[in-house]
Short mmCIF file of C-alpha atoms in Angstrom, two decimals:
data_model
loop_
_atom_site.label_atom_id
_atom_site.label_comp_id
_atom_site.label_asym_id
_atom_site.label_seq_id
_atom_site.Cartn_x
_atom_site.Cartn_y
_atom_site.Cartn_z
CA UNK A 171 54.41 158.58 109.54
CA UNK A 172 58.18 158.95 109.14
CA UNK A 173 61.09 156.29 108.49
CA UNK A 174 61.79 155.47 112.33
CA UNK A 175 58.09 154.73 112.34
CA UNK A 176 58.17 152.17 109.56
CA UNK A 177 61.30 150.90 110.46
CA UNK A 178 59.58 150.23 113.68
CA UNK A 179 56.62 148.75 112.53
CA UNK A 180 58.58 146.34 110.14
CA UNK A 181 60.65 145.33 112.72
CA UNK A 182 57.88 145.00 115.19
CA UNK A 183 56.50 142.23 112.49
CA UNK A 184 59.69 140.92 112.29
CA UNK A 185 59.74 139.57 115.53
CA UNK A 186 56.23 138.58 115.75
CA UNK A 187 57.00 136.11 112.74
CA UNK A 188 60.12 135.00 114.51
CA UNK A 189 57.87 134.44 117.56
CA UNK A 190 55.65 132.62 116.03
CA UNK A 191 58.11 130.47 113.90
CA UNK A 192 59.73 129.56 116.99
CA UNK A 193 56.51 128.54 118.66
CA UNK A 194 55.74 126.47 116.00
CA UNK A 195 58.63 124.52 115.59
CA UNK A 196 58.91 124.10 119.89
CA UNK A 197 55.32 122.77 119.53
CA UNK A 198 56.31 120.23 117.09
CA UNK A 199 59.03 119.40 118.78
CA UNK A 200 57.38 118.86 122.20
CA UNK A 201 53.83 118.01 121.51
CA UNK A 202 54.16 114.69 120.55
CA UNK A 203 50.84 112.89 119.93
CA UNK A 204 49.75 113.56 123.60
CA UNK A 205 48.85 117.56 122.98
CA UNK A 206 47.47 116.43 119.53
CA UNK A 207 45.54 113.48 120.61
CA UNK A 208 43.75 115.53 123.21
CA UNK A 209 43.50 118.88 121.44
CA UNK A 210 41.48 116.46 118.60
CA UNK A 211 39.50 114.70 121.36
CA UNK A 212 38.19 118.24 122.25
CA UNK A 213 37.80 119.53 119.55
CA UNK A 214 36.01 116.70 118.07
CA UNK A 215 32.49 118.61 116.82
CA UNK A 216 32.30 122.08 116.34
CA UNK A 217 30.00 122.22 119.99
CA UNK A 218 32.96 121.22 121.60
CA UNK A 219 35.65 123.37 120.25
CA UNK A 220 33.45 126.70 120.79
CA UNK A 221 33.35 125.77 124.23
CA UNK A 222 37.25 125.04 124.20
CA UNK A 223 38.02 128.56 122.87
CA UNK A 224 35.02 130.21 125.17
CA UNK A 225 36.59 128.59 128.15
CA UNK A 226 40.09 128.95 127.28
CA UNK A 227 39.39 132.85 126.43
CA UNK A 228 37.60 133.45 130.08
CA UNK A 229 40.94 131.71 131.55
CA UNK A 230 43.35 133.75 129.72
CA UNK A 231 41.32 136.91 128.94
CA UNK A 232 42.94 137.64 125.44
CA UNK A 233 41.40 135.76 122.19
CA UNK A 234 44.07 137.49 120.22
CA UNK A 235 46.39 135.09 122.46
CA UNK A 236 44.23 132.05 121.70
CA UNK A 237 43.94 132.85 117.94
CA UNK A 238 47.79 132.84 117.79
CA UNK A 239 48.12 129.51 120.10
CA UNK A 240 46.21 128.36 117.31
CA UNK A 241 47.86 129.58 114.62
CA UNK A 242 50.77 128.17 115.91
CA UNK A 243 49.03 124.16 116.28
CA UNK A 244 47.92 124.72 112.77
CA UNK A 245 51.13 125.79 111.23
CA UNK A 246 53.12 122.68 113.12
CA UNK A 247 50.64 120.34 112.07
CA UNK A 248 48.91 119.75 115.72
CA UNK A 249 45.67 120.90 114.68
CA UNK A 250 43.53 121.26 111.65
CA UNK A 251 41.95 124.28 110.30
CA UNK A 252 38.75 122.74 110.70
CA UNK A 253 39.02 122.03 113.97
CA UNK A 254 40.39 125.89 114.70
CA UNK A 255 37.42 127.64 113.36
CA UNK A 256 35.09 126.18 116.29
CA UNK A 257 37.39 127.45 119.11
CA UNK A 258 38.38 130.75 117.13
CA UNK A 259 34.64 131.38 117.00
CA UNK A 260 33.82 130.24 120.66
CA UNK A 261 37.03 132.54 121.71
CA UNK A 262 35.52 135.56 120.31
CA UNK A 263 32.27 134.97 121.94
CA UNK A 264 34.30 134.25 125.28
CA UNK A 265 35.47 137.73 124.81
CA UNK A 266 31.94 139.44 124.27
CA UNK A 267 30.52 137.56 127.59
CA UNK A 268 33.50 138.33 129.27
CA UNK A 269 32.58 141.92 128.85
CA UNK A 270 28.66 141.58 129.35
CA UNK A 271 29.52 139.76 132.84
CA UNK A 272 31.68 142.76 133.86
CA UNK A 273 28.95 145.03 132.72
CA UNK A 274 26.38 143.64 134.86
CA UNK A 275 28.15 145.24 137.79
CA UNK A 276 25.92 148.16 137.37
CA UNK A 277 22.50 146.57 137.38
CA UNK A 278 20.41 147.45 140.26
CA UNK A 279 17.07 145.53 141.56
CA UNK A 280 14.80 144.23 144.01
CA UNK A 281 14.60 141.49 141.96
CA UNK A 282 15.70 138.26 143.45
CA UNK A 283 16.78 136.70 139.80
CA UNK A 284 18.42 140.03 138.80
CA UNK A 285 20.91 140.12 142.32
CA UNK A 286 21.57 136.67 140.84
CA UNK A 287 23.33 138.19 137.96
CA UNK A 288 25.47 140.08 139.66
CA UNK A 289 29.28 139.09 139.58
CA UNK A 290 29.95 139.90 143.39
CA UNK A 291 26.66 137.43 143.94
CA UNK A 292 28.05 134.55 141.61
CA UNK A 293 31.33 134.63 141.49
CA UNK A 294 31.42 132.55 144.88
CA UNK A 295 29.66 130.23 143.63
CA UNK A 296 32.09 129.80 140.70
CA UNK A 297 34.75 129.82 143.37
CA UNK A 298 33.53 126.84 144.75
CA UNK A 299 33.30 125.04 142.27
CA UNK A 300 36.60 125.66 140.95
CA UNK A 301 37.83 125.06 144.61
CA UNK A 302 36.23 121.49 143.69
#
């Protein structure tokens, strides 16, 4: 590792903790009680706010995103850290499912239950309910 590679690095971090100073001071700024009023509503019990950060993970695709949305509520006072852990936790899981969905591409069956799991089988279904 050379100098142009730490100077790089450090000013790689630089501008992530600009980024996320900025973000937190925006979300302050904007939020108002409305983002923090509902953020607390779902994130109420723990149940709820693993299912917050499983959902919003499968939206987004990136938990790294998520975790730094959250670091961001946290550091401008939106959010709690208790309230955080629940959706950091159901974010990573979001992640792992997201993968074992895509890997069920390559199952092959007979099986009635087992075309079920496909993705190119339920994924319409999913469809129309989000068309709903």
């Amino acid at each position: 590792m050379d100098l142009f590679s730490v100077l790089q690095l450090l000013g790689g971090l630089a501008f992530f903790f600009y980024g996320m100073n900025s973000m937190s001071s925006g979300l302050e700024r904007m939020a108002g009680g409305a983002l923090e009023r509902a953020l607390k509503k779902m994130t109420s019990n723990r149940v709820k706010g693993f299912a917050l950060g499983a959902g919003t993970t499968a939206i987004i695709q990136s938990s790294s995103a998520v975790t730094v949305m959250l670091v961001g509520f946290v550091s401008s006072g939106i959010m709690t850290l208790r309230q955080t852990i629940g959706v950091i936790m159901g974010s990573n899981v979001g992640t792992t499912i997201t993968a074992w969905l895509l890997s069920l591409v390559g199952l092959e069956s007979n099986n009635v239950w087992i075309k079920l799991l496909k993705p190119e089988n339920f994924s319409l279904i999913f469809a129309f309910i989000g068309i709903l």
